[in-house]
Amino acid sequence: MQERHWTAETITIEEAAKFIDHSLLRPELTVADVQAGCETAMKYGVASVCCRPIDVPLCVRELAGTGVVVGTVVGFPHGSHTTATKVAETRRAIDDGAREFDMVIQIGMLRSGRYREVHDDIAAVVDAAAAVDGAVKVILETAFLTKEEKIQGAKLVEEAGAAFVKTSTGFAPSGATVEDVELLRSAVSPKVKVKAAHGIRTLDVFLQMINAGADRVGATATSRILDDLRARKGV
């Protein structure tokens, strides 16, 4: 893939915003917090919001006509739901208006070498999301995996037909690193995108992640990142 060299000088605010999935996943968020998050997403024109399943209908209403996609999570945050439950979650989210789906793999099964089960779990969600041509972003939770497990997980994501391989939920001891983003990018073909999440709170870290190969960045610090970019540009 072409090497990236985005800097605060070369990337536009609009380009930067389209890398961001604005995260609204903290369990304590109120309805007013979610509405404020949607306002932030609209203000900056981000790629999507990634919200809790219960908030999908609200976010769909708040973001109607804005071009900001509504996404949600599946099997979140531990990945240990049954496949049938993950499929049901996906179908309900579709009915509620979600069009992107950040699912967590069966982490323990990957670490146990039970790759067929991991593959089939992902593929079932991909198949469900295909009803609306929805993008499935598969979370490996890299904090718990060895290098070899990360590579194997990424390959299973591609084999199962998902659109993205993603680093983290935001609920593990650590999140995205430049090294992990580069590793995942190298482990899959160009048709699979990479999403970095957890701990991306500054413009400089954001730029590091997209230069390492991230096509999307999950962030709660959207305003801080993009306001810093605007300030550096003097606009």
Short mmCIF file of C-alpha atoms in Angstrom, two decimals:
data_model
loop_
_atom_site.label_atom_id
_atom_site.label_comp_id
_atom_site.label_asym_id
_atom_site.label_seq_id
_atom_site.Cartn_x
_atom_site.Cartn_y
_atom_site.Cartn_z
CA MET A 1 0.00 0.00 0.00
CA GLN A 2 1.07 3.59 -0.60
CA GLU A 3 2.98 5.02 2.34
CA ARG A 4 1.20 7.82 4.14
CA HIS A 5 2.70 11.09 5.28
CA TRP A 6 -0.21 13.06 6.68
CA THR A 7 0.81 16.08 8.74
CA ALA A 8 -1.14 18.90 10.37
CA GLU A 9 -0.11 21.01 7.39
CA THR A 10 -1.14 18.58 4.64
CA ILE A 11 -4.38 17.08 5.95
CA THR A 12 -7.52 19.17 5.78
CA ILE A 13 -9.96 19.38 8.66
CA GLU A 14 -12.58 17.71 6.48
CA GLU A 15 -10.23 14.86 5.57
CA ALA A 16 -9.27 14.32 9.20
CA ALA A 17 -12.91 14.26 10.30
CA LYS A 18 -13.72 11.48 7.84
CA PHE A 19 -11.21 9.22 9.58
CA ILE A 20 -13.12 9.48 12.85
CA ASP A 21 -15.83 7.29 14.35
CA HIS A 22 -17.04 9.41 17.27
CA SER A 23 -17.43 7.00 20.18
CA LEU A 24 -20.49 7.12 22.46
CA LEU A 25 -20.02 3.85 24.33
CA ARG A 26 -19.35 4.68 27.97
CA PRO A 27 -21.99 2.99 30.13
CA GLU A 28 -22.74 6.09 32.20
CA LEU A 29 -23.73 8.32 29.27
CA THR A 30 -27.11 9.99 29.70
CA VAL A 31 -29.58 10.74 26.91
CA ALA A 32 -28.36 14.33 26.99
CA ASP A 33 -24.76 13.10 26.67
CA VAL A 34 -25.65 11.06 23.60
CA GLN A 35 -27.47 13.99 22.03
CA ALA A 36 -24.44 16.19 22.69
CA GLY A 37 -22.25 13.55 21.06
CA CYS A 38 -24.43 13.63 17.98
CA GLU A 39 -24.10 17.42 17.91
CA THR A 40 -20.33 17.03 17.97
CA ALA A 41 -20.47 14.49 15.15
CA MET A 42 -22.60 16.84 13.06
CA LYS A 43 -20.46 19.89 13.83
CA TYR A 44 -17.30 18.28 12.53
CA GLY A 45 -18.78 16.00 9.86
CA VAL A 46 -17.15 12.80 11.11
CA ALA A 47 -17.53 9.46 9.34
CA SER A 48 -19.83 7.96 11.95
CA VAL A 49 -20.92 7.75 15.52
CA CYS A 50 -20.44 4.41 17.25
CA CYS A 51 -23.09 4.23 19.95
CA ARG A 52 -24.55 1.74 22.40
CA PRO A 53 -27.31 -0.48 20.98
CA ILE A 54 -30.00 1.22 23.09
CA ASP A 55 -29.05 4.57 21.57
CA VAL A 56 -29.28 3.62 17.89
CA PRO A 57 -32.84 4.94 17.37
CA LEU A 58 -31.97 8.23 19.08
CA CYS A 59 -28.78 8.68 17.04
CA VAL A 60 -30.60 7.85 13.81
CA ARG A 61 -33.12 10.59 14.56
CA GLU A 62 -30.50 13.11 15.62
CA LEU A 63 -28.24 12.48 12.61
CA ALA A 64 -30.87 12.10 9.88
CA GLY A 65 -29.83 13.90 6.72
CA THR A 66 -26.36 14.84 8.01
CA GLY A 67 -24.27 12.24 6.18
CA VAL A 68 -22.94 10.90 9.50
CA VAL A 69 -23.44 7.13 9.60
CA VAL A 70 -24.82 5.49 12.73
CA GLY A 71 -22.89 2.46 13.92
CA THR A 72 -23.19 0.30 17.00
CA VAL A 73 -21.49 -2.57 18.80
CA VAL A 74 -22.12 -6.32 18.78
CA GLY A 75 -21.00 -8.79 21.42
CA PHE A 76 -19.55 -5.85 23.30
CA PRO A 77 -17.24 -5.51 25.15
CA HIS A 78 -16.01 -9.06 25.83
CA GLY A 79 -17.03 -11.01 22.71
CA SER A 80 -18.34 -13.94 24.72
CA HIS A 81 -21.95 -13.79 23.56
CA THR A 82 -23.14 -16.77 21.56
CA THR A 83 -23.10 -16.38 17.80
CA ALA A 84 -26.90 -16.52 17.75
CA THR A 85 -27.01 -13.59 20.17
CA LYS A 86 -24.57 -11.60 18.06
CA VAL A 87 -26.67 -12.23 14.96
CA ALA A 88 -29.82 -11.17 16.80
CA GLU A 89 -28.07 -8.01 18.03
CA THR A 90 -27.03 -7.21 14.47
CA ARG A 91 -30.51 -7.72 13.06
CA ARG A 92 -32.09 -5.59 15.77
CA ALA A 93 -29.54 -2.85 15.17
CA ILE A 94 -30.35 -2.95 11.45
CA ASP A 95 -34.04 -2.59 12.21
CA ASP A 96 -33.22 0.39 14.42
CA GLY A 97 -31.21 2.03 11.63
CA ALA A 98 -27.55 1.16 12.27
CA ARG A 99 -25.38 0.59 9.22
CA GLU A 100 -21.95 -0.16 10.72
CA PHE A 101 -21.27 -2.88 13.28
CA ASP A 102 -18.24 -3.12 15.57
CA MET A 103 -18.24 -6.72 16.78
CA VAL A 104 -15.92 -8.35 19.29
CA ILE A 105 -14.43 -11.73 18.45
CA GLN A 106 -14.53 -14.75 20.73
CA ILE A 107 -11.23 -13.74 22.31
CA GLY A 108 -10.78 -16.88 24.39
CA MET A 109 -11.49 -19.11 21.41
CA LEU A 110 -8.82 -17.35 19.36
CA ARG A 111 -6.32 -17.78 22.19
CA SER A 112 -7.33 -21.46 22.39
CA GLY A 113 -6.57 -22.03 18.73
CA ARG A 114 -10.22 -22.74 17.87
CA TYR A 115 -10.04 -20.78 14.67
CA ARG A 116 -13.04 -22.30 12.92
CA GLU A 117 -15.33 -21.13 15.72
CA VAL A 118 -13.87 -17.63 15.57
CA HIS A 119 -14.22 -17.52 11.79
CA ASP A 120 -17.80 -18.76 11.80
CA ASP A 121 -18.80 -16.30 14.54
CA ILE A 122 -17.51 -13.39 12.44
CA ALA A 123 -19.01 -14.75 9.22
CA ALA A 124 -22.45 -15.03 10.79
CA VAL A 125 -22.45 -11.36 11.72
CA VAL A 126 -21.10 -10.40 8.29
CA ASP A 127 -23.91 -12.38 6.70
CA ALA A 128 -26.52 -10.65 8.86
CA ALA A 129 -25.10 -7.20 8.12
CA ALA A 130 -25.15 -7.94 4.38
CA ALA A 131 -28.91 -7.34 4.45
CA VAL A 132 -28.13 -3.61 4.39
CA ASP A 133 -24.62 -3.82 2.94
CA GLY A 134 -23.40 -2.94 6.41
CA ALA A 135 -19.72 -2.65 7.27
CA VAL A 136 -18.57 -5.06 10.00
CA LYS A 137 -15.53 -3.96 11.99
CA VAL A 138 -14.09 -6.87 13.93
CA ILE A 139 -12.44 -6.07 17.25
CA LEU A 140 -9.55 -8.34 18.20
CA GLU A 141 -8.82 -6.72 21.59
CA THR A 142 -5.11 -6.68 20.94
CA ALA A 143 -4.22 -6.04 24.59
CA PHE A 144 -4.90 -9.71 25.30
CA LEU A 145 -3.15 -11.23 22.27
CA THR A 146 0.34 -12.22 21.25
CA LYS A 147 1.77 -11.01 17.96
CA GLU A 148 0.99 -14.37 16.37
CA GLU A 149 -2.59 -14.28 17.67
CA LYS A 150 -3.09 -10.78 16.29
CA ILE A 151 -1.92 -11.92 12.86
CA GLN A 152 -4.08 -15.03 12.98
CA GLY A 153 -7.08 -13.02 14.12
CA ALA A 154 -6.64 -10.50 11.32
CA LYS A 155 -6.46 -13.28 8.75
CA LEU A 156 -9.66 -14.81 10.11
CA VAL A 157 -11.35 -11.42 9.83
CA GLU A 158 -10.45 -11.25 6.15
CA GLU A 159 -11.42 -14.85 5.47
CA ALA A 160 -14.82 -14.25 7.08
CA GLY A 161 -15.50 -11.32 4.75
CA ALA A 162 -15.50 -8.42 7.21
CA ALA A 163 -14.74 -4.87 6.11
CA PHE A 164 -12.40 -3.85 8.95
CA VAL A 165 -10.08 -5.33 11.52
CA LYS A 166 -10.07 -3.20 14.68
CA THR A 167 -7.64 -3.07 17.57
CA SER A 168 -9.64 -2.49 20.74
CA THR A 169 -12.92 -1.91 22.55
CA GLY A 170 -11.74 0.80 24.91
CA PHE A 171 -12.52 -1.46 27.87
CA ALA A 172 -9.26 -3.47 28.03
CA PRO A 173 -6.10 -2.50 29.96
CA SER A 174 -4.60 -0.85 26.86
CA GLY A 175 -5.59 0.10 23.35
CA ALA A 176 -4.23 0.93 19.94
CA THR A 177 -0.50 1.22 19.32
CA VAL A 178 1.31 2.24 16.18
CA GLU A 179 2.99 -1.16 16.14
CA ASP A 180 -0.34 -2.99 16.26
CA VAL A 181 -1.86 -0.85 13.52
CA GLU A 182 1.16 -1.52 11.30
CA LEU A 183 0.97 -5.23 12.12
CA LEU A 184 -2.72 -5.52 11.30
CA ARG A 185 -2.26 -3.50 8.12
CA SER A 186 0.46 -5.91 6.99
CA ALA A 187 -1.57 -8.99 7.94
CA VAL A 188 -4.52 -8.32 5.62
CA SER A 189 -4.95 -7.38 1.99
CA PRO A 190 -5.79 -3.83 0.87
CA LYS A 191 -9.49 -4.72 0.61
CA VAL A 192 -9.68 -4.97 4.41
CA LYS A 193 -9.46 -1.70 6.30
CA VAL A 194 -7.97 -1.09 9.74
CA LYS A 195 -9.58 0.75 12.64
CA ALA A 196 -7.56 1.96 15.62
CA ALA A 197 -9.31 2.65 18.91
CA HIS A 198 -8.68 3.35 22.60
CA GLY A 199 -6.27 6.01 23.81
CA ILE A 200 -6.28 8.26 20.75
CA ARG A 201 -6.80 11.59 22.47
CA THR A 202 -4.46 14.04 20.74
CA LEU A 203 -3.87 15.22 17.20
CA ASP A 204 -0.31 13.92 17.18
CA VAL A 205 -1.40 10.40 18.18
CA PHE A 206 -4.25 10.56 15.65
CA LEU A 207 -1.77 11.41 12.88
CA GLN A 208 0.52 8.59 13.99
CA MET A 209 -2.34 6.12 13.70
CA ILE A 210 -3.50 7.13 10.25
CA ASN A 211 0.08 7.24 8.98
CA ALA A 212 0.58 3.72 10.35
CA GLY A 213 -2.34 2.52 8.22
CA ALA A 214 -5.56 3.19 10.13
CA ASP A 215 -8.50 3.96 7.86
CA ARG A 216 -10.74 4.82 10.80
CA VAL A 217 -10.00 6.00 14.31
CA GLY A 218 -12.40 5.52 17.19
CA ALA A 219 -12.26 8.56 19.43
CA THR A 220 -14.06 10.31 22.24
CA ALA A 221 -11.68 13.28 21.98
CA THR A 222 -12.97 14.33 18.55
CA SER A 223 -13.33 17.99 19.48
CA ARG A 224 -9.85 18.17 21.00
CA ILE A 225 -8.23 16.53 17.97
CA LEU A 226 -9.97 18.62 15.33
CA ASP A 227 -9.86 21.89 17.26
CA ASP A 228 -6.11 21.42 17.65
CA LEU A 229 -5.82 20.83 13.92
CA ARG A 230 -7.82 24.00 13.25
CA ALA A 231 -5.62 25.96 15.66
CA ARG A 232 -2.40 24.73 14.05
CA LYS A 233 -3.74 25.80 10.69
CA GLY A 234 -4.69 29.20 12.10
CA VAL A 235 -8.28 29.00 10.88
#
